[in-house]
CSV table of C-alpha atoms and ligand atoms in Angstrom, one decimal:
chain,number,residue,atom,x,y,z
A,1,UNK,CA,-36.3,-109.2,26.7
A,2,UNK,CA,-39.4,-108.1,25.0
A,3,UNK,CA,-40.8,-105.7,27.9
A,4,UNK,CA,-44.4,-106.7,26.8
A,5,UNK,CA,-43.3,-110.5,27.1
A,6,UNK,CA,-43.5,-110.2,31.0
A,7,UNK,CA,-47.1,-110.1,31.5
A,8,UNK,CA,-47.0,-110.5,35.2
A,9,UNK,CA,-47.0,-106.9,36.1
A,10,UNK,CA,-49.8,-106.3,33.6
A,11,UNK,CA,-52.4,-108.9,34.6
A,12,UNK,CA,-51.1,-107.9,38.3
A,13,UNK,CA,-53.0,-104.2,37.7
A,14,UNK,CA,-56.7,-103.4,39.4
A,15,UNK,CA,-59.4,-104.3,37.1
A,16,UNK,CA,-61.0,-100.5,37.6
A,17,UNK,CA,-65.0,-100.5,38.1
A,18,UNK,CA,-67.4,-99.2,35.7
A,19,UNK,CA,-70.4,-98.0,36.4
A,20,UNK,CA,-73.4,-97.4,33.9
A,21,UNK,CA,-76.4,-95.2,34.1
A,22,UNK,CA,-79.3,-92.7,33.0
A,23,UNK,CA,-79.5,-94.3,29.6
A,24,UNK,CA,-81.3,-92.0,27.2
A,25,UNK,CA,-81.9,-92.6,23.9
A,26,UNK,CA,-83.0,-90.5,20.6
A,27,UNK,CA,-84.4,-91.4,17.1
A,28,UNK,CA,-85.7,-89.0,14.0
A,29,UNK,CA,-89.1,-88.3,14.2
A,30,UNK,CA,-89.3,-89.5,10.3
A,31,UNK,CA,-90.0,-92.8,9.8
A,32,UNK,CA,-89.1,-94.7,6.5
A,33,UNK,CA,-90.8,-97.7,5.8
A,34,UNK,CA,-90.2,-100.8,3.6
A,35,UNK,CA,-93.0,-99.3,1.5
A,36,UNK,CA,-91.4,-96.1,1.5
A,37,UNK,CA,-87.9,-97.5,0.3
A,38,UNK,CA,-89.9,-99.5,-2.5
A,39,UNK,CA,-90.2,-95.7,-3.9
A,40,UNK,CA,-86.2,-94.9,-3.4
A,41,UNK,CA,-84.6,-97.9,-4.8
A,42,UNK,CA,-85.3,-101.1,-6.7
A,43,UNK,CA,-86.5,-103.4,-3.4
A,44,UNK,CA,-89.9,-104.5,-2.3
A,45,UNK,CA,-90.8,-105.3,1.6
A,46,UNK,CA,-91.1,-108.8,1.2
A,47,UNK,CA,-87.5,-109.0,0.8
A,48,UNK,CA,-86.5,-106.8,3.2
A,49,UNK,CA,-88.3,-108.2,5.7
A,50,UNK,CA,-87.7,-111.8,5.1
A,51,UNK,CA,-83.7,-111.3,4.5
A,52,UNK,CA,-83.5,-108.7,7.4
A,53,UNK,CA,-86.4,-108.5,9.5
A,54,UNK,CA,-86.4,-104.4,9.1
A,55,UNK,CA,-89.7,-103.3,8.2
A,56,UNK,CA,-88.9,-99.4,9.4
A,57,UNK,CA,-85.8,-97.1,10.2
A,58,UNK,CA,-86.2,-93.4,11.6
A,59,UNK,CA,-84.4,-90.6,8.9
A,60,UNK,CA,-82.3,-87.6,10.1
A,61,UNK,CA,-84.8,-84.9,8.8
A,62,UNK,CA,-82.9,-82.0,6.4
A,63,UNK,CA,-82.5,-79.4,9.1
A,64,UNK,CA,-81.8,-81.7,11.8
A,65,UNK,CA,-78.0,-83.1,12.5
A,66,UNK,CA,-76.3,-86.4,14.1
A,67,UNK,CA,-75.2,-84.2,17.0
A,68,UNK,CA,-79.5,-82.9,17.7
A,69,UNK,CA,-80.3,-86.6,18.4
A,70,UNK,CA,-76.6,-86.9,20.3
A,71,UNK,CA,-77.8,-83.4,22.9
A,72,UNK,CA,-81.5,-85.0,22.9
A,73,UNK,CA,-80.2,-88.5,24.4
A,74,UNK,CA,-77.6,-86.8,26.6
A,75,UNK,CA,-80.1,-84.3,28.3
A,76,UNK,CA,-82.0,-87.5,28.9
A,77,UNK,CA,-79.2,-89.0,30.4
A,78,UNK,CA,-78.4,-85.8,32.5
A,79,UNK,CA,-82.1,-85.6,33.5
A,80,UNK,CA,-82.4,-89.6,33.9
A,81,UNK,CA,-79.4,-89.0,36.5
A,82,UNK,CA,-79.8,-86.1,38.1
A,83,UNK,CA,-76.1,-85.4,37.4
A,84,UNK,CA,-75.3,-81.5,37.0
A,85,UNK,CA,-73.9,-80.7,33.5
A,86,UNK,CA,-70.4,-79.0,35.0
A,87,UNK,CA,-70.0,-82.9,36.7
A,88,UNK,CA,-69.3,-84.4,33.2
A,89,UNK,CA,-65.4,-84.1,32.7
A,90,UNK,CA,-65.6,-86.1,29.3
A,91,UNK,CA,-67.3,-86.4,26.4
A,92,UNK,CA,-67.4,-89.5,24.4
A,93,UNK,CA,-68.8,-90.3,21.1
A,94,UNK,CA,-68.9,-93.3,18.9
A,95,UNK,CA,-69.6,-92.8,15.9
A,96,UNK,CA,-68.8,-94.1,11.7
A,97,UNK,CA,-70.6,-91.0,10.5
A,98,UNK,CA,-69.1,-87.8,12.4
A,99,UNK,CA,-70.5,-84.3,11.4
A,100,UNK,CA,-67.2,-83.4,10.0
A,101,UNK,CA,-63.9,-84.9,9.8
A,102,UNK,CA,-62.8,-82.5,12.4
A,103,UNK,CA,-63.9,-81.3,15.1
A,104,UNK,CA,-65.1,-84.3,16.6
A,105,UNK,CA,-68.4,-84.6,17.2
A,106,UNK,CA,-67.9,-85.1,20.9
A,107,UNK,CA,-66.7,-81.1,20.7
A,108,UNK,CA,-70.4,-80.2,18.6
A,109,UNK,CA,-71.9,-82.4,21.2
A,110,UNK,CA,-70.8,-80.7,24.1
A,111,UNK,CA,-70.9,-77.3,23.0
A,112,UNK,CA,-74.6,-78.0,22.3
A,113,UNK,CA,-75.1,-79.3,25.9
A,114,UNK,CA,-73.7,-75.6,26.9
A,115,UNK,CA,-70.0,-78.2,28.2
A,116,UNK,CA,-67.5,-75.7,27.6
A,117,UNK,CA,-64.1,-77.5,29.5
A,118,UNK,CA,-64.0,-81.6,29.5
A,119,UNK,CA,-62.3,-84.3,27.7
A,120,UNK,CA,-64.0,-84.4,24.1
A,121,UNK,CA,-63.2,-86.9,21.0
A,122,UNK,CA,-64.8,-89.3,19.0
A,123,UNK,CA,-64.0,-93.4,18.6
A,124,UNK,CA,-64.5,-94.5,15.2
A,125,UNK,CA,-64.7,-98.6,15.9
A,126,UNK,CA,-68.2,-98.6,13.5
A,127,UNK,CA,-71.2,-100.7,14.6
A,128,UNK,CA,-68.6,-102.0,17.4
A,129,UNK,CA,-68.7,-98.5,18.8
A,130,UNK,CA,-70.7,-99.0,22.2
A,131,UNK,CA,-68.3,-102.0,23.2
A,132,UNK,CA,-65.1,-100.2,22.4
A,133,UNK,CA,-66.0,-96.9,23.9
A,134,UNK,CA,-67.1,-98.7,27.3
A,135,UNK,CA,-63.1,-100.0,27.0
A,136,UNK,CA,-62.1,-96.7,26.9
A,137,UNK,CA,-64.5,-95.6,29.7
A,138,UNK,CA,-62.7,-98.3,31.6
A,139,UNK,CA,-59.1,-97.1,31.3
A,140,UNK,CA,-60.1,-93.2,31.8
A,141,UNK,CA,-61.7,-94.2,35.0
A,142,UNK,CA,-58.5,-96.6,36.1
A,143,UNK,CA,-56.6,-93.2,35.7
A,144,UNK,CA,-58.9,-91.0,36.8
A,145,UNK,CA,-61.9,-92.7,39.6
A,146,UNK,CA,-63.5,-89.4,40.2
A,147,UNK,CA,-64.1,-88.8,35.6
A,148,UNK,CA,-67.6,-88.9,35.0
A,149,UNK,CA,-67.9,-89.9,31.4
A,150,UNK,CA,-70.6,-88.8,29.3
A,151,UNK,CA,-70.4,-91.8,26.9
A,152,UNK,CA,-72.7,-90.7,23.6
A,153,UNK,CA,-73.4,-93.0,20.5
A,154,UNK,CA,-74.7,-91.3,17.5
A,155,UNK,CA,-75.0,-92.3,13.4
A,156,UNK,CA,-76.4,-90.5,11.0
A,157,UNK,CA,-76.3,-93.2,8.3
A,158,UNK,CA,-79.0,-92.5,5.9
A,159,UNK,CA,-76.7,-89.7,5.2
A,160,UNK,CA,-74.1,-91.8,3.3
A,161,UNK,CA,-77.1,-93.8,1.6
A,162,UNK,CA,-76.3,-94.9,-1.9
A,163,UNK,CA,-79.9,-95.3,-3.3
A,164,UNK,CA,-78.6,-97.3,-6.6
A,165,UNK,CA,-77.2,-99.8,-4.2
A,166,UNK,CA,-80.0,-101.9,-3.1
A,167,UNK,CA,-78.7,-104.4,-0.8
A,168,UNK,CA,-76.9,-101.9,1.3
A,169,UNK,CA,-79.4,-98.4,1.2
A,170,UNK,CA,-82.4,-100.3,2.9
A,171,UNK,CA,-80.4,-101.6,5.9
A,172,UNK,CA,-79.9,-99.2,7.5
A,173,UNK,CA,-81.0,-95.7,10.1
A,174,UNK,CA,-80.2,-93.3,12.2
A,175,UNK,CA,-80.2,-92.9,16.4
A,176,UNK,CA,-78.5,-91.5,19.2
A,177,UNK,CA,-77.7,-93.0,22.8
A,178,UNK,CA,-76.5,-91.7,25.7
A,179,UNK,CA,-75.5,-92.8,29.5
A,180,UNK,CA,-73.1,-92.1,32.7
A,181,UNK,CA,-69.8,-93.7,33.2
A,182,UNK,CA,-68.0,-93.6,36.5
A,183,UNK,CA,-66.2,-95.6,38.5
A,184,UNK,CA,-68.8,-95.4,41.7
A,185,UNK,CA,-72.4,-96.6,41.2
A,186,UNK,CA,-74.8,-93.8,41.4
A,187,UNK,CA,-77.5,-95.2,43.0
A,188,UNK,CA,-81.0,-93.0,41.5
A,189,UNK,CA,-83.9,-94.6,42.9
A,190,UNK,CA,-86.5,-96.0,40.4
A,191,UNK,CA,-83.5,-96.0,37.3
A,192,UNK,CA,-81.8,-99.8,36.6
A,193,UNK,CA,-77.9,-99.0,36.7
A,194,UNK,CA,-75.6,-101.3,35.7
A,195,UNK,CA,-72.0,-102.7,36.2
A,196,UNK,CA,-69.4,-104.1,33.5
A,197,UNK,CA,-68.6,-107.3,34.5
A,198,UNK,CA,-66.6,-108.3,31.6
A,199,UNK,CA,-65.6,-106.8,28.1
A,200,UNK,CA,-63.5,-107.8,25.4
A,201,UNK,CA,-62.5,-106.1,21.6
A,202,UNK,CA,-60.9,-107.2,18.8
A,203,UNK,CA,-60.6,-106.8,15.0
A,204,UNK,CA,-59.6,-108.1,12.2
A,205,UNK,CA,-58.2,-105.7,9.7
A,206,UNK,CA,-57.2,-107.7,6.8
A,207,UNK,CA,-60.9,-107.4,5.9
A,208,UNK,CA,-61.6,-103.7,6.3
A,209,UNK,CA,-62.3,-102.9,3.0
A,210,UNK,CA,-65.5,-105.0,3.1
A,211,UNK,CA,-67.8,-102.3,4.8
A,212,UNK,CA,-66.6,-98.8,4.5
A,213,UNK,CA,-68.2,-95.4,4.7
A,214,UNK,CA,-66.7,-92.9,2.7
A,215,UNK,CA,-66.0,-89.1,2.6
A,216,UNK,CA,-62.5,-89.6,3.9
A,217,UNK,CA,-59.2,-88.3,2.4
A,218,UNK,CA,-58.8,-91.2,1.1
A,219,UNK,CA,-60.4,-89.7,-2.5
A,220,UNK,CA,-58.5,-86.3,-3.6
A,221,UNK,CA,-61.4,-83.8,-4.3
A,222,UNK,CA,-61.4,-79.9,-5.9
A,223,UNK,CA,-63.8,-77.5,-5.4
A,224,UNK,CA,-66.9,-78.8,-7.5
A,225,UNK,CA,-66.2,-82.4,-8.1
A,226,UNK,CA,-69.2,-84.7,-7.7
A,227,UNK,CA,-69.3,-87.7,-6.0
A,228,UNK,CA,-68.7,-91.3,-6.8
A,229,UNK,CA,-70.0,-94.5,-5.2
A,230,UNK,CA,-67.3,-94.9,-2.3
A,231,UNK,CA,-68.3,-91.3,-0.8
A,232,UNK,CA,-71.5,-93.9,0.0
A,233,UNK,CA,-71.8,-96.8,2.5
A,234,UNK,CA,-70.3,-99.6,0.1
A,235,UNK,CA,-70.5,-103.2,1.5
A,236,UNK,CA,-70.0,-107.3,0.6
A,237,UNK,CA,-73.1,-108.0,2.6
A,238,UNK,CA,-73.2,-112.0,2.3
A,239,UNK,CA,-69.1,-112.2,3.2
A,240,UNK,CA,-70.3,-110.1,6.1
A,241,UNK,CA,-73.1,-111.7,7.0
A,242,UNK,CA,-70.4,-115.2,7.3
A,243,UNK,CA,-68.0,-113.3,9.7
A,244,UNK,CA,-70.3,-111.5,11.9
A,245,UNK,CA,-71.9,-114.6,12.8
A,246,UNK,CA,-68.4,-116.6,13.9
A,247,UNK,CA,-66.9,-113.4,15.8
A,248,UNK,CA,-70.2,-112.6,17.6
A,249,UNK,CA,-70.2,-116.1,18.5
A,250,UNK,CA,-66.7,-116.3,19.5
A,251,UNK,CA,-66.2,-113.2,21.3
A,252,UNK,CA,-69.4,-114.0,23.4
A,253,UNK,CA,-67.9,-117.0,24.7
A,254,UNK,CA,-64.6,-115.1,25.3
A,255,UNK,CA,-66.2,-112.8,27.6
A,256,UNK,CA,-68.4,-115.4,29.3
A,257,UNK,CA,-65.2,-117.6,30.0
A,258,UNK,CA,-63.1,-114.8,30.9
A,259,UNK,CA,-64.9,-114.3,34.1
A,260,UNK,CA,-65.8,-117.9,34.4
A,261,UNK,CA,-69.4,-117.5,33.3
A,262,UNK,CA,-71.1,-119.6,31.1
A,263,UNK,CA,-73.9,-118.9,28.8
A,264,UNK,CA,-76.6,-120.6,31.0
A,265,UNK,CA,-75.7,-117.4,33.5
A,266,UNK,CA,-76.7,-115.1,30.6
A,267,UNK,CA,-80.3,-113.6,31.5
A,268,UNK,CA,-80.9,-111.5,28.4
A,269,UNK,CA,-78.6,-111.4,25.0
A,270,UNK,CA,-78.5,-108.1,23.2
A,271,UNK,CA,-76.8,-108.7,19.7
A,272,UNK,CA,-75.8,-105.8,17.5
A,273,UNK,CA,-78.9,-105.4,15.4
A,274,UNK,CA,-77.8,-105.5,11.8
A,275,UNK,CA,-80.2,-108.2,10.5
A,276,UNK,CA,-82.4,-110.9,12.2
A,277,UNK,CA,-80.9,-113.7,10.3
A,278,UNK,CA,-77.9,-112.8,11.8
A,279,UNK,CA,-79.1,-112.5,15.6
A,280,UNK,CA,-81.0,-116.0,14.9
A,281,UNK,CA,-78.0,-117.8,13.8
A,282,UNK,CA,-75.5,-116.6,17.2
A,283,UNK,CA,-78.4,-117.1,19.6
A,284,UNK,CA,-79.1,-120.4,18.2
A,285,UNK,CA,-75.0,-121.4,17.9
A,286,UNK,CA,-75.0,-120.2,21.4
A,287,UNK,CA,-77.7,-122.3,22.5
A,288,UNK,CA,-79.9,-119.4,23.9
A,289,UNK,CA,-83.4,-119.9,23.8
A,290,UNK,CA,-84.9,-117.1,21.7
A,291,UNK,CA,-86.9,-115.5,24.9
A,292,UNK,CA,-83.3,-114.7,25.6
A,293,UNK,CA,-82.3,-112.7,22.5
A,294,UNK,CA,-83.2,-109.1,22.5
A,295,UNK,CA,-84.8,-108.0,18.9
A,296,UNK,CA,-85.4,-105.0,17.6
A,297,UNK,CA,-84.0,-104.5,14.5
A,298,UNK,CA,-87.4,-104.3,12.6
A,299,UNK,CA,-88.2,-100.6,14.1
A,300,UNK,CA,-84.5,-99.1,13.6
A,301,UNK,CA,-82.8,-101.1,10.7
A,302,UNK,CA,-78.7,-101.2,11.5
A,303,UNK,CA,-77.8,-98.1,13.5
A,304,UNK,CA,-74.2,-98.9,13.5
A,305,UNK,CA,-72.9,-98.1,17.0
A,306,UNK,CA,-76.4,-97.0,18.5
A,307,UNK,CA,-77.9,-100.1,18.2
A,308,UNK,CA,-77.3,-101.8,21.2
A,309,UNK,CA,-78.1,-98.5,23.1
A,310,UNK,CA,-81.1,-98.3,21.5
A,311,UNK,CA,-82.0,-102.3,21.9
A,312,UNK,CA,-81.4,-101.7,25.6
A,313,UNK,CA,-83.5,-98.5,26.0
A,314,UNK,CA,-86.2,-100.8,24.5
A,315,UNK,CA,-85.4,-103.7,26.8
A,316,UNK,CA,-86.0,-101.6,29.7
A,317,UNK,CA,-89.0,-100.4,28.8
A,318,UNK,CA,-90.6,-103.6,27.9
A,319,UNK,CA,-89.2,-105.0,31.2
A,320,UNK,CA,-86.8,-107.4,29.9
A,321,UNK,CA,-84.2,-106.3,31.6
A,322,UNK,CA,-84.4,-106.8,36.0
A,323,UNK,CA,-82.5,-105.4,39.0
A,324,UNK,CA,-79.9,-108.6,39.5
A,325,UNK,CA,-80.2,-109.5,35.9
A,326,UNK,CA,-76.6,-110.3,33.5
A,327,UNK,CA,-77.0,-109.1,30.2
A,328,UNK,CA,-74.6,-109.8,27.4
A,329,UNK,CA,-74.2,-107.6,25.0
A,330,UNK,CA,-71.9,-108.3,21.6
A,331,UNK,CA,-71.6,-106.1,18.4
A,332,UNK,CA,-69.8,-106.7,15.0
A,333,UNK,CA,-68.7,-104.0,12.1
A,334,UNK,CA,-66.6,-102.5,9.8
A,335,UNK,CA,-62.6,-102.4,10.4
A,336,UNK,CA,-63.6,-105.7,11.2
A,337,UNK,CA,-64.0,-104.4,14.5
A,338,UNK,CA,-66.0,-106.9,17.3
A,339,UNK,CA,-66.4,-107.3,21.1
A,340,UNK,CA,-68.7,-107.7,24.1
A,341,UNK,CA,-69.4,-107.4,27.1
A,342,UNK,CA,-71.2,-108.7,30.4
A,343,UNK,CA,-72.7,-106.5,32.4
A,344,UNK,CA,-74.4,-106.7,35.6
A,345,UNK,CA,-78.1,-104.7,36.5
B,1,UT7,O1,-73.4,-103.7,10.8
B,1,UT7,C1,-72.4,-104.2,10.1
B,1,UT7,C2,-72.7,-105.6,9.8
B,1,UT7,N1,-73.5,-105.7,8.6
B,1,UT7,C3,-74.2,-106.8,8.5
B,1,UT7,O2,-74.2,-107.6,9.3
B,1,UT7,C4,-74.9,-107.1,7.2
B,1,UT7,C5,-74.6,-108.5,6.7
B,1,UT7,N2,-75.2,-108.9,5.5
B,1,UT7,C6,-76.5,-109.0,5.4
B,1,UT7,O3,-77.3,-108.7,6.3
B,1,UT7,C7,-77.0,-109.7,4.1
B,1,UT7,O4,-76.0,-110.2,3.4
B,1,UT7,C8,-77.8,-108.7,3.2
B,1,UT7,C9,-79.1,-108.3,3.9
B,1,UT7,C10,-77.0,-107.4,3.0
B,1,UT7,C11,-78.1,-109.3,1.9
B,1,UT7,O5,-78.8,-110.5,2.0
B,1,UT7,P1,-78.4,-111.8,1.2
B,1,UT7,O6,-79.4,-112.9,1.6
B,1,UT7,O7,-77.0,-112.1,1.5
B,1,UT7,O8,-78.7,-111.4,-0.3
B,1,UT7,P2,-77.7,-111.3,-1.5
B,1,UT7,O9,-76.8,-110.1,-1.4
B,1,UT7,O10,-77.0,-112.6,-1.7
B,1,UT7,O11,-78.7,-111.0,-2.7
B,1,UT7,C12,-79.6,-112.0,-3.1
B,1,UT7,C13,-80.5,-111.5,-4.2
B,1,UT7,C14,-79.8,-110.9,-5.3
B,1,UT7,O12,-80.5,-111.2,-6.5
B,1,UT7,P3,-80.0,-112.4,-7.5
B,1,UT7,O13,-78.6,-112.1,-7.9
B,1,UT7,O14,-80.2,-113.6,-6.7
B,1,UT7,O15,-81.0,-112.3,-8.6
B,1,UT7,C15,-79.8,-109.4,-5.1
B,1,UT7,O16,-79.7,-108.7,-6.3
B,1,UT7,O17,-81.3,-110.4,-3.7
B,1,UT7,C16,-81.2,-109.3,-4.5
B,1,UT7,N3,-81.3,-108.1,-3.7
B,1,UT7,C17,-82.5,-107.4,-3.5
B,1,UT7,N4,-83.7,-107.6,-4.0
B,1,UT7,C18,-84.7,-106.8,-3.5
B,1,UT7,C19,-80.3,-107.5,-2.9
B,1,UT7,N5,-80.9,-106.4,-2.3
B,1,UT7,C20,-82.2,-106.4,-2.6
B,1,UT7,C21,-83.2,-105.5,-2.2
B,1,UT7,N6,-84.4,-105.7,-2.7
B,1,UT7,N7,-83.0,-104.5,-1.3
């Protein structure tokens, strides 16, 4: 028998607790506006704002790397918690647009914190980043309840902009997010902390050449070759647009039902902020009232894995997001990768 075809012992497992706190967050100083990108490519910001809702992104500046923004939100975190540096046992980072093929940028990360000894890789699931790494938070802290997880999302997008492609260069920007994961709460007055309720990933990889991000092996280069369009963010926006939508939808329900929730339990939604059309069309299929759908798109464009980070660093601070409050969150991207998750302030 197909060992995998007993399920009993599987479901029969702990469902391990996951903690989530000190959220710190960090964007470029530079900020590129519509008007700006109507100097760096064939676009104007009526359209970008009425088929995106982005009206500003924040740059990586020349001298300044992914992994600056990664230490700047992680100190935050570290700071936010209270949580001595030689604590952290692992380093994670999501991230499409790593420094360098290898070493991770988990290691550049941590070696920047002054981390010399802990767990250190990255997880490459794109904008789906966030909800895949908190999966893998889950299962390091099922082996190991004492871990505390230093879970780091970082893009550096506007890096792999193709500036003759004008329907995929002003989408998107760059940002970093940090927080805590363990498997105990850690309780720091005046800070929101938060518990995963529920989570659930999936893909669907007949579809992953639609969004890619190149400088992979995939292209054989020599020493002084130029580039062509794939080294570049290369995407089929409007076939895009049509999935996103159904798996956000989908897998939001999946996660709601899963722990017997239903959307009317949902206090806040935080969508994956890739385009306001988008975030309009799953609240509204979802029947959530739009007081209940976090936007911020318009100040960050797409930041690919940091951008529900980011959408929740703003929620706090706007006080959208309460002590007792369920917030589900739900992110789409390349591979296709998608998931969500519930989780509980
Ligand atoms: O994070 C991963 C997930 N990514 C996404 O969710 C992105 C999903 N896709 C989208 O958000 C949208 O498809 C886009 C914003 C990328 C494009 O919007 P659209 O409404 O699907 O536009 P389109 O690609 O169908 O283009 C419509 C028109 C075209 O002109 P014609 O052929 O109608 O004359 C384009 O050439 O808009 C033109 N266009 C532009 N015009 C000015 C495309 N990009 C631009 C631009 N400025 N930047």
């Amino acid at each position: 028998m197909d060992a995998l075809a007993d399920s009993s012992t599987l479901s029969a497992l702990p469902s391990p607790s996951l903690y989530l706190s000190g959220f710190g967050t960090c964007v470029p100083e530079k900020v590129v506006t519509n008007f700006d990108m109507e100097r760096l490519t064939d676009t104007n910001d009526e359209w970008i704002t009425t088929r995106t809702g982005i009206r500003n992104r924040h740059f990586l500046a020349a001298d300044e790397q992914p992994s600056d923004l990664a230490v700047r939100a992680a100190q935050q975190t570290l700071a936010n918690t209270g949580v001595p540096l030689e604590r952290i046992t692992h380093t994670i980072v999501a991230t499409c647009t790593p420094e360098y093929l290898s070493p991770s940028t988990a290691c550049v990360v941590a070696q920047k914190l002054g981390l010399r000894h802990c767990v250190a890789f990255d997880i490459n699931a794109a904008c789906t980043g966030f909800v895949y790494a908190l999966n893998v938070c889950q299962a390091f802290l099922c082996a190991d309840p004492q871990a505390c997880i230093l879970l780091v999302t970082v893009e550096g997008l506007s890096r792999r902009l193709n500036w003759k492609d004008r329907s995929t260069c002003v989408l998107f920007g760059d940002g970093a997010g940090a927080s805590l994961a363990t498997a105990q709460p850690l309780n720091i007055p005046g800070h929101l902390s938060a518990k995963l309720q529920s989570i659930q990933c999936s893909s669907d990889t007949e579809c992953w050449d639609l969004i890619c991000v190149g400088g992979g092996t995939h292209e054989a280069h020599v020493l002084g070759d130029s580039v062509s369009e794939t080294f570049f963010v290369t995407m089929q926006g409007r076939e895009v647009f049509k999935h996103a939508v159904r798996a956000l939808v989908s897998i939001s329900l999946e996660v709601l039902n899963k722990e017997g929730l239903s959307v009317e339990d949902v206090d806040l939604f935080i969508p994956h902020q890739a385009n306001l059309r988008i975030i309009e069309a799953v609240g509204s299929r979802l029947g959530l009232p739009a007081d209940k759908v976090f936007v911020n798109v318009g100040n960050y464009g797409n930041t690919s894995a940091s951008s529900i980070p980011l959408a929740m660093a703003d929620a706090f601070k706007q006080g959208r997001i309460k002590p007792g409050m369920k917030v589900l969150v739900a992110s789409f991207g390349s591979g296709f990768t998608w998931g969500a998750a519930v989780l509980q302030f």
